[in-house]
Amino acid sequence: DQQVKQNSPSLSVQEGRISILNCDYTNSMFDYFLWYKKYPAEGPTFLISISSIKDKNEDGRFTVFLNKSAKHLSLHIVPSQPGDSAVYFCAAKADKLIFGTGTRLQVFP
Amino acid sequence: DARVTQTPRHKVTEMGQEVTMRCQPILGHNTVFWYRQTMMQGLELLAYFRNRAPLDDSGMPKDRFSAEMPDATLATLKIQPSEPRDSAVYFCASGLAGWDRVNTEAFFGQGTRLTVV
């Protein structure tokens, strides 16, 4: 059973606009949530995280929102840039780190 | 330049052969993960270790996969015998887990792309 779900396998956004990537989870014991970015032929790299005691964390163009009651988190990228084109994984932690299936973001000019 | 190192980067092998993948975690990290990337499952957790002790290997097919940490600088993932359905990219990641759960991000290696023919 998939404890962390990313229901959109792909997303296409115009440069300069907002990208919103979504993630749902089922385990209420998760206490930390992370987003990773992956380029082809490379390992995932950490992007931004949020503790379960917060509902928002911002780092430059990236903001992660957490809605614990809905067991939902989202990553907002504003403004989107062509270099943001990659696969984005959300992950949830309760000791071990569980990843979703990823969303491929394409930012076009 | 601290990084997770995985070898080999690519491996092509025939069905039935033994495959060993190696990982050198970042010095000082006490947690090591093994993941497999597939189209359907995304990043699938196979096993993880804390302070070299296996904590969870429920994601691995027990009959053919084994994971070990002979010492703090080396983690191995073995497949014996290998099958075509094992073809995937295998990632190792390391992190530092403390009692207060600070520093919870994991750092990934570049992966081993395994092809079983």
Short mmCIF file of C-alpha atoms in Angstrom, two decimals:
data_model
loop_
_atom_site.label_atom_id
_atom_site.label_comp_id
_atom_site.label_asym_id
_atom_site.label_seq_id
_atom_site.Cartn_x
_atom_site.Cartn_y
_atom_site.Cartn_z
CA ASP A 1 0.00 0.00 0.00
CA GLN A 2 1.30 3.41 -0.97
CA GLN A 3 1.61 5.55 2.16
CA VAL A 4 2.74 8.60 0.20
CA LYS A 5 0.93 9.41 -3.02
CA GLN A 6 1.55 11.84 -5.81
CA ASN A 7 -1.47 11.50 -8.03
CA SER A 8 -0.25 13.70 -10.86
CA PRO A 9 2.49 11.98 -12.84
CA SER A 10 3.22 15.12 -14.83
CA LEU A 11 2.68 18.87 -14.85
CA SER A 12 3.42 21.44 -17.51
CA VAL A 13 3.73 25.13 -16.60
CA GLN A 14 4.74 28.25 -18.46
CA GLU A 15 7.88 30.05 -17.34
CA GLY A 16 7.10 32.77 -14.79
CA ARG A 17 3.88 31.15 -13.62
CA ILE A 18 3.27 29.20 -10.45
CA SER A 19 3.89 25.45 -10.25
CA ILE A 20 1.90 23.54 -7.65
CA LEU A 21 2.84 19.97 -6.90
CA ASN A 22 0.64 17.94 -4.60
CA CYS A 23 1.18 15.02 -2.25
CA ASP A 24 -1.11 13.02 0.00
CA TYR A 25 -0.20 10.68 2.82
CA THR A 26 -2.02 8.15 4.93
CA ASN A 27 0.08 7.64 8.05
CA SER A 28 -0.60 10.17 10.81
CA MET A 29 2.66 9.15 12.51
CA PHE A 30 4.75 10.97 9.92
CA ASP A 31 6.43 13.88 11.69
CA TYR A 32 8.53 15.37 8.92
CA PHE A 33 7.94 15.94 5.23
CA LEU A 34 10.44 16.64 2.49
CA TRP A 35 10.56 17.47 -1.19
CA TYR A 36 13.33 16.21 -3.44
CA LYS A 37 14.18 17.15 -6.99
CA LYS A 38 15.65 14.70 -9.47
CA TYR A 39 17.33 15.29 -12.80
CA PRO A 40 17.93 12.42 -15.25
CA ALA A 41 20.92 10.21 -14.44
CA GLU A 42 21.39 11.86 -11.05
CA GLY A 43 20.34 11.03 -7.53
CA PRO A 44 17.53 12.99 -5.89
CA THR A 45 18.59 16.18 -4.13
CA PHE A 46 16.92 17.68 -1.11
CA LEU A 47 14.86 20.78 -1.81
CA ILE A 48 12.80 21.83 1.19
CA SER A 49 11.18 20.29 4.25
CA ILE A 50 8.54 20.97 6.84
CA SER A 51 7.93 19.70 10.33
CA SER A 52 4.49 18.38 11.20
CA ILE A 53 4.12 21.13 13.81
CA LYS A 54 4.18 23.80 11.11
CA ASP A 55 1.86 24.55 8.22
CA LYS A 56 4.20 26.51 5.97
CA ASN A 57 7.88 26.75 5.19
CA GLU A 58 9.39 29.08 2.64
CA ASP A 59 12.79 29.12 0.98
CA GLY A 60 13.22 31.59 -1.84
CA ARG A 61 10.96 30.60 -4.72
CA PHE A 62 9.89 27.40 -2.98
CA THR A 63 7.14 27.13 -0.38
CA VAL A 64 5.78 23.96 1.15
CA PHE A 65 2.33 23.91 2.73
CA LEU A 66 1.11 21.23 5.10
CA ASN A 67 -2.53 20.50 5.89
CA LYS A 68 -2.46 17.85 8.60
CA SER A 69 -6.21 17.44 8.86
CA ALA A 70 -6.36 16.61 5.16
CA LYS A 71 -3.05 14.71 5.23
CA HIS A 72 -1.95 16.80 2.28
CA LEU A 73 1.11 18.79 1.40
CA SER A 74 1.98 20.88 -1.58
CA LEU A 75 5.04 22.51 -3.08
CA HIS A 76 4.67 25.91 -4.72
CA ILE A 77 7.33 27.23 -7.06
CA VAL A 78 7.01 30.91 -7.92
CA PRO A 79 8.08 32.01 -10.44
CA SER A 80 8.75 28.80 -12.32
CA GLN A 81 11.93 28.65 -14.40
CA PRO A 82 13.00 26.26 -17.16
CA GLY A 83 15.74 24.94 -14.85
CA ASP A 84 13.03 23.72 -12.50
CA SER A 85 12.09 21.05 -15.05
CA ALA A 86 12.73 17.77 -13.22
CA VAL A 87 10.95 15.02 -11.36
CA TYR A 88 9.80 16.06 -7.88
CA PHE A 89 9.34 13.52 -5.11
CA CYS A 90 7.64 14.15 -1.83
CA ALA A 91 8.74 12.09 1.12
CA ALA A 92 7.48 11.51 4.64
CA LYS A 93 9.40 10.44 7.68
CA ALA A 94 8.56 8.46 10.77
CA ASP A 95 12.04 7.15 11.35
CA LYS A 96 12.24 5.64 7.88
CA LEU A 97 11.83 7.83 4.80
CA ILE A 98 8.97 6.93 2.46
CA PHE A 99 8.74 8.47 -1.00
CA GLY A 100 5.92 9.07 -3.41
CA THR A 101 5.94 8.09 -7.07
CA GLY A 102 7.06 11.49 -8.32
CA THR A 103 5.67 14.25 -10.53
CA ARG A 104 7.48 15.27 -13.68
CA LEU A 105 7.44 19.06 -13.98
CA GLN A 106 8.10 20.70 -17.30
CA VAL A 107 8.51 24.46 -17.43
CA PHE A 108 8.29 25.82 -20.95
CA PRO A 109 9.26 29.30 -22.18
CA ASP B 1 33.22 17.56 -0.65
CA ALA B 2 30.97 15.17 1.28
CA ARG B 3 28.90 12.92 -0.90
CA VAL B 4 27.45 9.45 -1.08
CA THR B 5 29.41 7.29 -3.50
CA GLN B 6 27.87 4.32 -5.28
CA THR B 7 29.64 1.74 -7.42
CA PRO B 8 29.26 0.62 -10.09
CA ARG B 9 27.30 3.33 -11.90
CA HIS B 10 26.10 0.86 -14.51
CA LYS B 11 25.88 -2.92 -14.46
CA VAL B 12 24.68 -5.28 -17.17
CA THR B 13 24.45 -8.91 -16.18
CA GLU B 14 22.86 -12.11 -17.31
CA MET B 15 19.90 -13.61 -15.55
CA GLY B 16 20.98 -15.89 -12.73
CA GLN B 17 24.21 -14.07 -11.97
CA GLU B 18 25.04 -12.49 -8.62
CA VAL B 19 25.08 -8.71 -8.48
CA THR B 20 26.71 -6.65 -5.76
CA MET B 21 26.16 -2.92 -5.43
CA ARG B 22 28.24 -0.83 -3.06
CA CYS B 23 27.69 2.40 -1.23
CA GLN B 24 29.98 4.63 0.77
CA PRO B 25 27.85 6.86 3.00
CA ILE B 26 28.85 10.36 4.03
CA LEU B 27 31.34 10.20 6.88
CA GLY B 28 29.58 10.57 10.20
CA HIS B 29 26.13 9.67 8.96
CA ASN B 30 24.51 6.94 11.04
CA THR B 31 21.60 6.00 8.79
CA VAL B 32 21.81 4.33 5.39
CA PHE B 33 18.90 3.65 3.05
CA TRP B 34 18.62 1.52 -0.09
CA TYR B 35 15.97 2.53 -2.62
CA ARG B 36 14.95 1.20 -6.01
CA GLN B 37 13.47 3.51 -8.59
CA THR B 38 10.77 2.07 -10.81
CA MET B 39 8.18 3.73 -12.98
CA MET B 40 5.27 2.29 -11.03
CA GLN B 41 6.54 2.56 -7.47
CA GLY B 42 8.67 5.66 -7.64
CA LEU B 43 11.40 5.44 -5.01
CA GLU B 44 10.75 2.17 -3.26
CA LEU B 45 12.45 1.63 0.10
CA LEU B 46 14.23 -1.72 0.18
CA ALA B 47 16.10 -1.57 3.49
CA TYR B 48 17.69 0.77 5.95
CA PHE B 49 20.31 0.69 8.66
CA ARG B 50 21.00 2.75 11.74
CA ASN B 51 24.46 2.54 13.31
CA ARG B 52 25.10 -0.43 10.97
CA ALA B 53 22.18 -2.42 12.38
CA PRO B 54 19.40 -3.38 9.95
CA LEU B 55 16.14 -1.78 11.09
CA ASP B 56 13.81 -2.67 8.28
CA ASP B 57 14.28 -4.80 5.18
CA SER B 58 10.61 -5.55 4.59
CA GLY B 59 10.79 -3.94 1.14
CA MET B 60 13.25 -6.51 -0.18
CA PRO B 61 12.45 -9.87 -1.77
CA LYS B 62 14.01 -11.98 0.95
CA ASP B 63 14.82 -14.99 -1.16
CA ARG B 64 17.19 -13.16 -3.50
CA PHE B 65 18.13 -9.81 -1.97
CA SER B 66 20.41 -9.16 0.96
CA ALA B 67 21.78 -5.94 2.45
CA GLU B 68 24.66 -5.56 4.84
CA MET B 69 26.94 -2.97 6.42
CA PRO B 70 30.28 -4.65 7.05
CA ASP B 71 31.56 -1.39 8.51
CA ALA B 72 30.51 2.24 8.87
CA THR B 73 32.01 3.20 5.51
CA LEU B 74 30.44 0.49 3.35
CA ALA B 75 26.94 -0.74 2.65
CA THR B 76 26.24 -3.51 0.15
CA LEU B 77 23.16 -4.72 -1.65
CA LYS B 78 23.34 -8.15 -3.25
CA ILE B 79 20.99 -9.90 -5.61
CA GLN B 80 21.45 -13.63 -6.11
CA PRO B 81 20.21 -14.89 -8.48
CA SER B 82 19.33 -11.81 -10.51
CA GLU B 83 16.24 -11.70 -12.71
CA PRO B 84 15.16 -9.37 -15.54
CA ARG B 85 12.48 -7.82 -13.31
CA ASP B 86 15.29 -6.55 -11.04
CA SER B 87 16.35 -4.12 -13.75
CA ALA B 88 16.07 -0.65 -12.22
CA VAL B 89 18.14 2.14 -10.75
CA TYR B 90 19.23 1.43 -7.19
CA PHE B 91 19.97 4.38 -4.92
CA CYS B 92 21.79 4.54 -1.65
CA ALA B 93 21.20 7.48 0.69
CA SER B 94 22.67 8.42 4.03
CA GLY B 95 21.57 10.73 6.77
CA LEU B 96 22.05 11.65 10.38
CA ALA B 97 19.27 10.79 12.79
CA GLY B 98 19.39 12.06 16.32
CA TRP B 99 17.03 11.75 19.24
CA ASP B 100 15.55 15.15 18.40
CA ARG B 101 15.02 14.27 14.73
CA VAL B 102 17.08 17.23 13.57
CA ASN B 103 18.96 16.86 10.29
CA THR B 104 16.39 14.52 8.88
CA GLU B 105 17.16 14.92 5.21
CA ALA B 106 18.86 12.08 3.39
CA PHE B 107 21.62 12.61 0.84
CA PHE B 108 21.56 10.40 -2.22
CA GLY B 109 24.25 8.84 -4.34
CA GLN B 110 24.05 8.89 -8.12
CA GLY B 111 22.65 5.41 -8.30
CA THR B 112 23.54 2.11 -9.94
CA ARG B 113 21.63 1.37 -13.12
CA LEU B 114 21.18 -2.39 -13.25
CA THR B 115 20.15 -4.23 -16.38
CA VAL B 116 19.52 -7.96 -16.18
CA VAL B 117 19.24 -9.65 -19.57
#
